[in-house]
């Protein structure tokens, strides 16, 4: 799944995009599970708050992860490209068992971290077993192809989405967040129609995809995740559609998954989580 | 350079983006060199003409490569996604020592080949030593991040370029073609500003970059190639620029290279080709 190469025998870390606005107080299923993955009471979590221009954003997550009994939590603000090259910041990053990207603007992430030592270190850490999560803009930034912006609406239309290179943990997924809340099916379909190679993950708020090292994914949270699988696409008119025109797409496969459901990237099979008990 | 993994010991093939309108008759430096690389009189060249809607395009290159004394030359039109999955077409592709993508519309390439057996086979062949060239749209399509379209002009402006996933032979370059002829510095700068990870190659017409397996590049042809290296970028305003506004970029490194000049992707050093003889 990941283009980075693992050390011999090492299993890569989880990749965890979150749809934004995840529950932080009462029923913090997603953040609890992430903390447990990173070692629970031994977890050392680095928070990267670059996407946000509000200083409180990082501190809010610091409080949450402390409350979830992580052993160490620290904020790496990475406000400039120079900070992303500073060896003391990279050293701090390398202590983490898990890295968490806050929300904000994903172009702040790609323009600040892109091509720096911090980005190279993050890809290497993930290949070597460190888990990396991101919420909202932070989730969009994780893969090789990132949705940088776009328009609302359910119908794919030419030029309705802007793609940019992301962090590059994997090139097999494209993430869209606040999916139901901001009516983003059209722009996710358009993003995939450009090249039907990746699989689209449309994440509602308070919903996460936990992508395991064995290339399976489990859904957690209170919303749903829409999987758009274009592998069997028979026809696309994207190459000939004029600006703003709707795009014809024939043969898209779509799954709507809720908490507990799973998806296998190798077989491209989805499974509902809770199978009803057989009648006897 | 390439994210595809080579067989043990195998050296990957050359990656050869061409800026379009390369000389085909009198002084066909670029196509001659490509034929020689692929084996000269033993060369077996597959032409993929998907990008073009003009049936003559493929046949024109067939004639040229025959004239350059390649042993076998054949056209794979790949007109539909179904053809890109057909085993007899894939078998033909696997006979090639070199693959050549014609010009046309790069979105025809990404929407038709993306995610199919043909695209997977091409990445595997290149990793195993088969050379892959593309002219104009065909050159734009070769890397992981492809410029799908955009506006003219030298100044980078927010939203002036459309990126889409390409074939994925390498994620270290972004290619722009007809570079001087269509005034494309602005859109190449904008494409790189999204994430200053890749290196931009702005190829004039009748100009090619021969990217060798040792991650060096040599320029061939009658025009120039502009290298845009954003690694030392200190500041970018792309994340805050409004639609259509110019983008502030501080610290871009730029080289203009002509035939015989070279560039090393590992050291990021450029060298002029013909050093004038020392005076004695």
Coordinates of C-alpha atoms in Angstrom, one line a residue:
Chain A
X1 CA 0.0 0.0 0.0
X2 CA 2.8 2.4 1.0
X3 CA 5.4 3.5 -1.5
X4 CA 8.0 4.0 1.3
X5 CA 10.1 0.9 1.9
X6 CA 10.1 -0.7 5.3
X7 CA 13.2 -2.0 7.1
X8 CA 13.5 -5.7 6.6
X9 CA 10.9 -7.4 8.7
X10 CA 9.4 -4.2 10.0
X11 CA 5.7 -3.8 9.6
X12 CA 4.6 -0.3 8.6
X13 CA 2.4 1.8 11.0
X14 CA -1.3 2.5 10.7
X15 CA -2.5 5.3 8.5
X16 CA -5.6 6.9 10.1
X17 CA -7.5 9.7 8.2
X18 CA -10.4 11.2 10.3
X19 CA -13.3 13.2 8.8
X20 CA -13.0 16.1 11.2
X21 CA -14.9 17.2 14.4
X22 CA -14.2 13.9 16.1
X23 CA -15.7 13.5 19.6
X24 CA -13.1 14.6 22.2
X25 CA -14.8 14.4 25.6
X26 CA -17.6 11.9 26.3
X27 CA -17.2 9.1 23.7
X28 CA -13.8 9.7 22.1
X29 CA -13.8 6.3 20.3
X30 CA -11.4 7.4 17.6
X31 CA -8.8 9.2 19.7
X32 CA -8.9 6.4 22.4
X33 CA -8.3 3.8 19.7
X34 CA -5.4 5.8 18.3
X35 CA -3.8 6.2 21.7
X36 CA -4.2 2.5 22.4
X37 CA -2.5 1.7 19.1
X38 CA 0.4 4.0 19.9
X39 CA 1.1 2.2 23.2
X40 CA -1.7 3.3 25.6
X41 CA 0.0 4.3 28.8
X42 CA 3.4 4.0 27.0
X43 CA 2.2 6.1 24.0
X44 CA 4.4 9.1 22.9
X45 CA 2.3 11.3 20.7
X46 CA 3.6 14.2 18.6
X47 CA 1.0 16.7 17.5
X48 CA 1.6 18.7 14.3
X49 CA -0.5 21.8 14.3
X50 CA 0.8 23.4 11.1
X51 CA -2.6 23.3 9.4
X52 CA -4.2 25.6 11.9
X53 CA -3.6 29.3 12.5
X54 CA -5.3 29.1 15.9
X55 CA -2.6 28.4 18.6
X56 CA -5.2 26.7 20.9
X57 CA -5.7 23.8 18.4
X58 CA -2.5 21.9 19.3
X59 CA -3.0 22.5 23.0
X60 CA -6.6 21.2 22.9
X61 CA -5.3 17.8 21.5
X62 CA -2.5 17.8 24.0
X63 CA -5.1 17.9 26.8
X64 CA -7.2 15.2 25.2
X65 CA -4.3 12.8 24.7
X66 CA -3.0 13.4 28.3
X67 CA -6.6 12.6 29.5
X68 CA -6.4 9.4 27.5
X69 CA -3.4 8.6 29.7
X70 CA -0.7 8.7 26.9
X71 CA 2.7 8.8 28.6
X72 CA 4.1 11.8 26.7
X73 CA 2.5 14.3 24.4
X74 CA 4.1 17.3 22.7
X75 CA 3.3 19.8 20.0
X76 CA 5.5 20.4 16.9
X77 CA 4.1 23.6 15.4
X78 CA 6.3 23.5 12.2
X79 CA 5.3 27.1 11.4
X80 CA 8.0 27.6 8.7
X81 CA 10.0 25.6 6.2
X82 CA 13.1 26.4 8.2
X83 CA 11.6 24.7 11.3
X84 CA 10.9 21.7 9.2
X85 CA 14.6 21.3 8.6
X86 CA 15.8 22.0 12.2
X87 CA 17.5 19.0 13.6
X88 CA 16.1 19.4 17.2
X89 CA 12.6 19.3 15.8
X90 CA 13.3 16.2 13.7
X91 CA 14.9 14.6 16.8
X92 CA 11.7 15.2 18.7
X93 CA 9.6 13.7 15.9
X94 CA 11.7 10.6 16.0
X95 CA 10.8 9.9 19.7
X96 CA 7.1 9.4 18.8
X97 CA 5.2 6.2 18.7
X98 CA 2.3 8.1 17.0
X99 CA 1.9 11.4 15.1
X100 CA -1.3 13.4 15.0
X101 CA -2.1 16.1 12.4
X102 CA -4.7 18.7 13.5
X103 CA -7.2 20.2 11.1
X104 CA -7.0 23.6 9.4
X105 CA -5.9 24.2 5.8
X106 CA -4.2 21.3 4.0
X107 CA -2.3 23.7 1.8
X108 CA -0.5 25.1 4.9
X109 CA 0.7 21.5 5.4
X110 CA 1.8 20.8 1.9
X111 CA 3.5 24.2 1.3
X112 CA 5.2 24.2 4.7
X113 CA 6.3 20.5 5.1
X114 CA 6.6 19.5 1.4
X115 CA 10.1 18.5 0.4
X116 CA 11.6 19.1 3.9
X117 CA 13.4 16.8 6.3
X118 CA 10.2 16.6 8.4
X119 CA 8.2 15.1 5.5
X120 CA 11.0 12.6 4.7
X121 CA 11.2 11.6 8.4
X122 CA 7.4 11.2 8.6
X123 CA 7.4 8.8 5.6
X124 CA 10.3 6.9 7.1
X125 CA 8.7 6.6 10.5
X126 CA 5.4 5.3 9.1
X127 CA 7.3 2.7 7.0
X128 CA 9.1 1.6 10.2
X129 CA 6.0 1.2 12.3
X130 CA 5.0 4.6 13.7
X131 CA 1.2 5.3 13.4
X132 CA 0.1 8.5 11.7
X133 CA -3.4 10.0 12.0
X134 CA -4.8 13.3 10.8
X135 CA -8.2 14.9 11.2
X136 CA -9.9 17.1 8.5
X137 CA -7.1 18.9 6.6
X138 CA -4.7 16.6 8.4
X139 CA -6.4 13.5 7.0
X140 CA -6.6 14.9 3.5
X141 CA -2.8 15.5 3.6
X142 CA -1.7 12.0 4.4
X143 CA -1.8 10.3 0.9
X144 CA 0.3 11.1 -2.2
X145 CA -2.7 12.8 -4.0
X146 CA -4.5 15.4 -1.8
X147 CA -7.7 17.2 -2.5
X148 CA -6.7 20.8 -1.9
X149 CA -10.1 22.4 -2.5
X150 CA -13.2 22.2 -4.6
X151 CA -16.9 22.9 -4.9
X152 CA -19.9 21.3 -3.2
X153 CA -22.5 19.1 -4.8
X154 CA -23.2 15.4 -5.6
X155 CA -22.5 15.6 -9.4
X156 CA -19.0 15.3 -10.7
X157 CA -18.2 18.3 -12.9
X158 CA -15.0 19.1 -14.8
X159 CA -12.7 21.4 -12.9
X160 CA -14.7 21.2 -9.6
X161 CA -11.7 19.9 -7.6
X162 CA -8.1 20.9 -7.1
X163 CA -5.5 18.1 -6.5
X164 CA -2.0 18.7 -5.1
X165 CA 0.7 16.4 -3.9
X166 CA 0.3 15.4 -0.2
X167 CA 2.6 13.7 2.3
X168 CA 2.8 10.5 0.3
X169 CA 2.2 7.8 2.9
X170 CA 0.3 5.9 0.2
X171 CA -0.9 6.5 -3.3
X172 CA -3.8 4.0 -3.1
X173 CA -6.3 6.4 -1.4
X174 CA -7.7 9.8 -1.9
X175 CA -9.3 11.2 1.2
X176 CA -12.2 13.7 1.5
X177 CA -13.5 14.9 4.8
X178 CA -16.6 16.5 6.3
X179 CA -18.1 14.4 3.6
X180 CA -21.8 14.4 4.3
X181 CA -21.7 17.7 6.1
X182 CA -20.3 19.5 3.1
X183 CA -21.8 17.5 0.2
X184 CA -18.6 16.3 -1.4
X185 CA -19.4 13.2 -3.4
X186 CA -19.1 15.2 -6.7
X187 CA -15.6 16.4 -6.0
X188 CA -14.4 13.0 -4.8
X189 CA -15.8 11.4 -8.0
X190 CA -14.1 14.1 -10.1
X191 CA -10.8 13.6 -8.3
X192 CA -10.9 9.8 -9.0
X193 CA -12.1 10.3 -12.6
X194 CA -8.8 12.0 -13.5
X195 CA -7.1 8.7 -13.0
X196 CA -9.1 5.7 -11.8
X197 CA -6.2 4.2 -9.9
X198 CA -6.8 5.2 -6.3
X199 CA -9.7 4.4 -4.1
X200 CA -11.7 7.3 -2.6
X201 CA -12.5 7.5 1.1
X202 CA -15.3 10.0 1.9
X203 CA -15.2 10.5 5.6
X204 CA -18.1 12.0 7.6
X205 CA -17.3 14.0 10.7
X206 CA -16.5 11.9 13.8
X207 CA -15.6 9.0 11.5
X208 CA -12.2 7.4 10.9
X209 CA -10.5 4.8 8.7
X210 CA -7.9 2.8 10.5
X211 CA -5.8 1.4 7.7
X212 CA -3.7 -1.5 9.0
X213 CA -0.3 -2.7 7.8
X214 CA -2.0 -5.7 6.2
X215 CA -3.9 -3.4 3.8
X216 CA -7.2 -3.7 5.4
X217 CA -9.3 -0.8 6.7
X218 CA -11.7 -0.6 9.7
X219 CA -14.2 2.1 10.2
X220 CA -14.7 3.7 13.6
X221 CA -17.0 6.5 14.8
X222 CA -20.5 7.8 14.7
X223 CA -20.8 8.7 11.0
X224 CA -20.3 6.8 7.7
X225 CA -17.4 6.4 5.3
X226 CA -18.2 6.3 1.5
X227 CA -15.8 4.1 -0.5
X228 CA -15.6 5.0 -4.2
X229 CA -13.8 2.2 -6.1
X230 CA -13.3 3.2 -9.8
X231 CA -11.3 0.0 -10.8
X232 CA -14.1 -1.3 -13.0
X233 CA -14.8 2.0 -14.6
X234 CA -15.9 1.4 -18.2
X235 CA -16.2 4.9 -19.4
X236 CA -15.3 8.5 -18.4
X237 CA -16.0 11.7 -20.3
X238 CA -13.6 13.8 -18.1
X239 CA -11.1 14.2 -21.0
X240 CA -13.7 15.8 -23.2
X241 CA -16.0 17.6 -20.7
X242 CA -15.8 21.4 -20.9
X243 CA -15.2 23.5 -17.7
X244 CA -18.1 23.2 -15.3
X245 CA -19.9 20.5 -17.3
X246 CA -21.1 17.3 -15.6
X247 CA -18.9 14.3 -16.2
X248 CA -20.3 10.9 -17.4
X249 CA -18.9 8.0 -15.4
X250 CA -20.0 4.4 -16.1
X251 CA -19.2 1.5 -13.7
X252 CA -18.2 3.1 -10.4
X253 CA -18.4 0.8 -7.4
X254 CA -19.6 2.4 -4.2
X255 CA -19.8 1.2 -0.6
X256 CA -21.2 3.1 2.4
X257 CA -19.6 1.7 5.6
X258 CA -20.4 2.4 9.2
X259 CA -18.5 1.8 12.5
X260 CA -17.2 -1.8 12.6
X261 CA -17.3 -2.4 8.8
X262 CA -14.1 -3.2 7.0
X263 CA -12.5 -3.1 3.5
X264 CA -9.6 -5.1 2.1
X265 CA -7.5 -3.1 -0.4
X266 CA -6.0 -6.3 -2.0
X267 CA -9.3 -8.0 -2.7
X268 CA -11.4 -4.8 -2.9
X269 CA -14.1 -6.5 -0.8
X270 CA -16.1 -4.7 1.9
X271 CA -17.7 -6.3 4.9
X272 CA -20.3 -5.0 7.2
X273 CA -19.2 -5.1 10.8
X274 CA -22.0 -6.6 12.8
X275 CA -23.5 -9.6 11.0
X276 CA -26.9 -10.3 12.4
X277 CA -27.0 -13.6 14.3
X278 CA -28.2 -16.6 12.3
X279 CA -31.7 -17.8 13.1
X280 CA -31.8 -21.2 14.7
Chain B
X1 CA 13.8 7.9 -8.3
X2 CA 11.1 5.5 -9.2
X3 CA 8.6 4.2 -6.7
X4 CA 8.2 0.9 -8.6
X5 CA 10.5 -1.8 -7.3
X6 CA 13.0 -3.4 -9.6
X7 CA 13.8 -7.1 -9.7
X8 CA 16.9 -7.9 -7.8
X9 CA 19.9 -6.6 -9.7
X10 CA 17.8 -5.2 -12.6
X11 CA 18.4 -1.6 -13.5
X12 CA 15.3 0.4 -14.3
X13 CA 14.7 1.7 -17.8
X14 CA 15.2 5.3 -19.0
X15 CA 12.3 7.8 -18.5
X16 CA 12.2 10.2 -21.5
X17 CA 9.8 13.1 -21.5
X18 CA 9.9 15.2 -24.7
X19 CA 8.5 18.7 -25.1
X20 CA 6.5 18.0 -28.3
X21 CA 7.1 18.7 -32.0
X22 CA 10.4 16.8 -32.1
X23 CA 12.2 16.7 -35.4
X24 CA 11.2 13.5 -37.2
X25 CA 13.0 13.7 -40.6
X26 CA 16.3 15.6 -41.1
X27 CA 17.9 15.8 -37.7
X28 CA 15.9 13.4 -35.5
X29 CA 18.4 13.5 -32.6
X30 CA 15.9 12.6 -29.9
X31 CA 14.1 9.7 -31.7
X32 CA 17.4 8.3 -33.0
X33 CA 18.9 8.3 -29.5
X34 CA 15.7 6.6 -28.1
X35 CA 15.9 3.9 -30.8
X36 CA 19.5 3.3 -30.0
X37 CA 18.8 3.0 -26.3
X38 CA 16.1 0.4 -27.1
X39 CA 18.6 -1.8 -29.0
X40 CA 19.0 0.0 -32.4
X41 CA 18.6 -2.7 -35.1
X42 CA 17.3 -5.0 -32.3
X43 CA 14.8 -2.5 -30.9
X44 CA 11.2 -3.5 -30.5
X45 CA 9.1 -0.4 -30.0
X46 CA 5.5 -0.3 -28.9
X47 CA 3.7 3.0 -29.8
X48 CA 0.7 4.0 -27.5
X49 CA -1.4 6.5 -29.4
X50 CA -4.3 6.8 -26.9
X51 CA -3.7 10.6 -26.3
X52 CA -4.5 11.4 -29.9
X53 CA -7.8 11.2 -31.7
X54 CA -6.1 11.4 -35.1
X55 CA -5.5 7.8 -36.4
X56 CA -2.5 9.0 -38.4
X57 CA -0.5 9.9 -35.3
X58 CA 0.5 6.4 -34.4
X59 CA 1.3 5.5 -38.0
X60 CA 3.5 8.5 -38.4
X61 CA 5.8 7.3 -35.6
X62 CA 5.6 3.8 -36.9
X63 CA 7.2 5.1 -40.1
X64 CA 9.8 7.1 -38.3
X65 CA 11.0 4.3 -36.1
X66 CA 11.1 1.9 -39.0
X67 CA 13.2 4.5 -40.9
X68 CA 15.5 4.6 -37.8
X69 CA 16.0 0.8 -38.5
X70 CA 14.2 -0.5 -35.4
X71 CA 13.6 -4.3 -35.8
X72 CA 10.0 -4.3 -34.8
X73 CA 7.5 -1.4 -34.4
X74 CA 3.8 -1.8 -33.6
X75 CA 0.9 0.4 -32.4
X76 CA -1.2 -0.2 -29.3
X77 CA -4.1 2.1 -29.7
X78 CA -5.7 1.4 -26.2
X79 CA -8.9 3.2 -27.1
X80 CA -11.0 2.0 -24.2
X81 CA -10.5 0.8 -20.6
X82 CA -11.5 -2.7 -21.8
X83 CA -8.7 -2.8 -24.3
X84 CA -6.3 -1.8 -21.5
X85 CA -7.3 -5.1 -19.7
X86 CA -7.2 -7.4 -22.7
X87 CA -4.5 -10.0 -22.3
X88 CA -3.5 -10.1 -26.0
X89 CA -2.7 -6.3 -25.8
X90 CA -0.8 -6.8 -22.5
X91 CA 1.2 -9.7 -24.1
X92 CA 2.2 -7.4 -27.0
X93 CA 3.2 -4.7 -24.6
X94 CA 5.5 -7.2 -22.8
X95 CA 7.5 -7.8 -26.0
X96 CA 8.8 -4.3 -26.2
X97 CA 12.3 -3.0 -25.4
X98 CA 10.9 0.5 -25.6
X99 CA 7.5 2.2 -25.3
X100 CA 6.6 5.5 -26.9
X101 CA 3.6 7.7 -26.0
X102 CA 2.4 10.1 -28.7
X103 CA 1.0 13.5 -28.0
X104 CA -2.6 14.6 -27.8
X105 CA -4.6 15.1 -24.6
X106 CA -3.0 13.8 -21.4
X107 CA -6.5 13.3 -19.8
X108 CA -7.3 10.8 -22.5
X109 CA -4.2 8.8 -21.2
X110 CA -5.0 9.0 -17.5
X111 CA -8.7 8.4 -17.8
X112 CA -8.2 5.4 -20.2
X113 CA -5.1 3.7 -18.8
X114 CA -5.4 4.7 -15.1
X115 CA -5.9 1.7 -12.8
X116 CA -5.8 -0.8 -15.6
X117 CA -3.5 -3.8 -16.3
X118 CA -1.8 -1.8 -19.0
X119 CA -0.7 0.9 -16.5
X120 CA 0.5 -1.7 -14.0
X121 CA 2.4 -3.5 -16.8
X122 CA 4.1 -0.3 -17.9
X123 CA 5.3 0.5 -14.4
X124 CA 6.6 -3.0 -14.0
X125 CA 8.4 -3.0 -17.4
X126 CA 10.1 0.3 -16.6
X127 CA 11.2 -1.0 -13.2
X128 CA 12.7 -4.0 -15.0
X129 CA 14.6 -2.1 -17.7
X130 CA 12.3 -1.1 -20.5
X131 CA 12.7 2.5 -21.7
X132 CA 9.6 4.7 -21.8
X133 CA 9.4 7.9 -23.7
X134 CA 6.5 10.3 -24.3
X135 CA 6.1 13.5 -26.3
X136 CA 3.9 16.5 -25.4
X137 CA 0.9 15.0 -23.6
X138 CA 2.7 11.7 -23.5
X139 CA 5.6 13.3 -21.6
X140 CA 3.3 15.0 -19.1
X141 CA 1.6 11.7 -18.3
X142 CA 4.8 9.8 -17.3
X143 CA 5.2 10.9 -13.7
X144 CA 3.0 10.4 -10.6
X145 CA 1.9 14.1 -10.7
X146 CA 0.7 15.3 -14.1
X147 CA -0.2 18.8 -15.2
X148 CA -3.6 18.2 -16.8
X149 CA -4.2 21.8 -17.9
X150 CA -3.8 25.4 -17.0
X151 CA -3.3 29.0 -18.1
X152 CA -0.5 30.8 -19.8
X153 CA 1.9 33.4 -18.4
X154 CA 5.1 33.7 -16.5
X155 CA 3.7 34.6 -13.0
X156 CA 2.4 31.9 -10.7
X157 CA -1.2 32.5 -9.7
X158 CA -3.5 30.5 -7.4
X159 CA -5.7 28.0 -9.3
X160 CA -3.9 28.5 -12.7
X161 CA -3.0 24.8 -13.0
X162 CA -4.8 21.5 -12.8
X163 CA -2.9 18.5 -11.4
X164 CA -4.0 14.9 -11.7
X165 CA -2.4 11.5 -11.1
X166 CA -0.3 10.3 -14.0
X167 CA 1.3 7.0 -14.9
X168 CA 3.5 7.1 -11.8
X169 CA 7.0 6.1 -13.2
X170 CA 8.5 8.6 -10.7
X171 CA 7.2 11.1 -8.2
X172 CA 10.3 13.2 -8.3
X173 CA 9.5 15.2 -11.4
X174 CA 6.6 17.3 -12.8
X175 CA 6.8 17.8 -16.6
X176 CA 5.5 20.7 -18.6
X177 CA 5.8 20.7 -22.4
X178 CA 5.8 23.3 -25.3
X179 CA 7.3 25.3 -22.5
X180 CA 8.6 28.4 -24.2
X181 CA 6.2 28.2 -27.1
X182 CA 3.2 28.4 -24.7
X183 CA 4.6 30.5 -21.9
X184 CA 4.2 28.0 -19.1
X185 CA 6.6 29.1 -16.4
X186 CA 3.8 30.4 -14.2
X187 CA 1.8 27.2 -14.2
X188 CA 4.9 25.0 -13.6
X189 CA 5.8 27.3 -10.6
X190 CA 2.3 27.0 -9.3
X191 CA 2.3 23.2 -9.7
X192 CA 5.5 23.0 -7.6
X193 CA 4.3 25.5 -5.0
X194 CA 1.5 23.2 -4.0
X195 CA 4.2 20.9 -2.5
X196 CA 7.8 21.8 -3.0
X197 CA 8.8 18.1 -3.2
X198 CA 9.2 17.4 -6.9
X199 CA 11.5 19.0 -9.4
X200 CA 9.9 20.8 -12.4
X201 CA 11.1 20.1 -16.0
X202 CA 9.9 22.7 -18.5
X203 CA 10.6 21.3 -21.9
X204 CA 10.7 23.4 -25.1
X205 CA 9.6 21.8 -28.3
X206 CA 12.1 19.4 -30.0
X207 CA 13.8 19.0 -26.6
X208 CA 14.0 15.9 -24.4
X209 CA 15.2 14.9 -20.9
X210 CA 16.8 11.4 -20.9
X211 CA 16.5 10.4 -17.3
X212 CA 19.0 7.5 -16.7
X213 CA 18.7 4.7 -14.1
X214 CA 21.4 6.3 -12.0
X215 CA 19.2 9.4 -11.4
X216 CA 21.0 11.7 -13.8
X217 CA 19.4 13.5 -16.6
X218 CA 20.8 14.6 -20.0
X219 CA 19.2 17.2 -22.3
X220 CA 18.9 16.5 -26.0
X221 CA 17.5 18.5 -28.8
X222 CA 17.4 22.0 -30.3
X223 CA 15.5 23.9 -27.5
X224 CA 16.1 24.4 -23.8
X225 CA 14.9 22.7 -20.6
X226 CA 14.1 24.8 -17.6
X227 CA 14.6 23.1 -14.3
X228 CA 12.7 24.4 -11.3
X229 CA 14.1 23.2 -8.0
X230 CA 12.0 24.3 -5.0
X231 CA 13.9 22.4 -2.4
X232 CA 15.3 25.5 -0.7
X233 CA 12.0 27.4 -0.9
X234 CA 11.8 29.6 2.1
X235 CA 8.3 31.0 1.8
X236 CA 5.2 30.4 -0.3
X237 CA 1.9 32.3 -0.1
X238 CA -0.1 29.6 -2.0
X239 CA -2.0 28.5 1.0
X240 CA -3.4 32.0 1.6
X241 CA -3.6 33.4 -2.0
X242 CA -7.1 34.0 -3.3
X243 CA -8.3 32.6 -6.6
X244 CA -6.4 34.2 -9.5
X245 CA -4.0 36.1 -7.2
X246 CA -0.3 36.0 -7.8
X247 CA 1.7 33.7 -5.5
X248 CA 4.7 34.9 -3.5
X249 CA 7.6 32.4 -3.7
X250 CA 11.0 33.0 -2.1
X251 CA 14.0 30.9 -2.8
X252 CA 13.3 29.0 -6.0
X253 CA 16.4 27.6 -7.8
X254 CA 16.2 27.7 -11.6
X255 CA 18.5 26.3 -14.3
X256 CA 18.1 26.7 -18.1
X257 CA 19.8 23.7 -19.8
X258 CA 20.5 23.1 -23.5
X259 CA 21.5 20.0 -25.5
X260 CA 24.4 18.2 -23.8
X261 CA 23.8 19.7 -20.3
X262 CA 23.0 17.4 -17.4
X263 CA 21.4 17.3 -14.0
X264 CA 21.9 15.0 -11.0
X265 CA 18.7 14.3 -9.0
X266 CA 20.7 13.1 -6.0
X267 CA 23.0 16.0 -5.6
X268 CA 20.6 18.5 -7.4
X269 CA 23.6 19.8 -9.3
X270 CA 23.4 20.9 -13.0
X271 CA 26.3 20.9 -15.4
X272 CA 26.7 22.6 -18.8
X273 CA 27.5 20.1 -21.5
X274 CA 30.3 21.7 -23.6
X275 CA 32.8 23.4 -21.4
X276 CA 34.9 25.8 -23.6
X277 CA 38.5 24.7 -24.0
X278 CA 41.0 26.3 -21.7
X279 CA 43.1 29.0 -23.2
X280 CA 46.8 28.0 -23.3

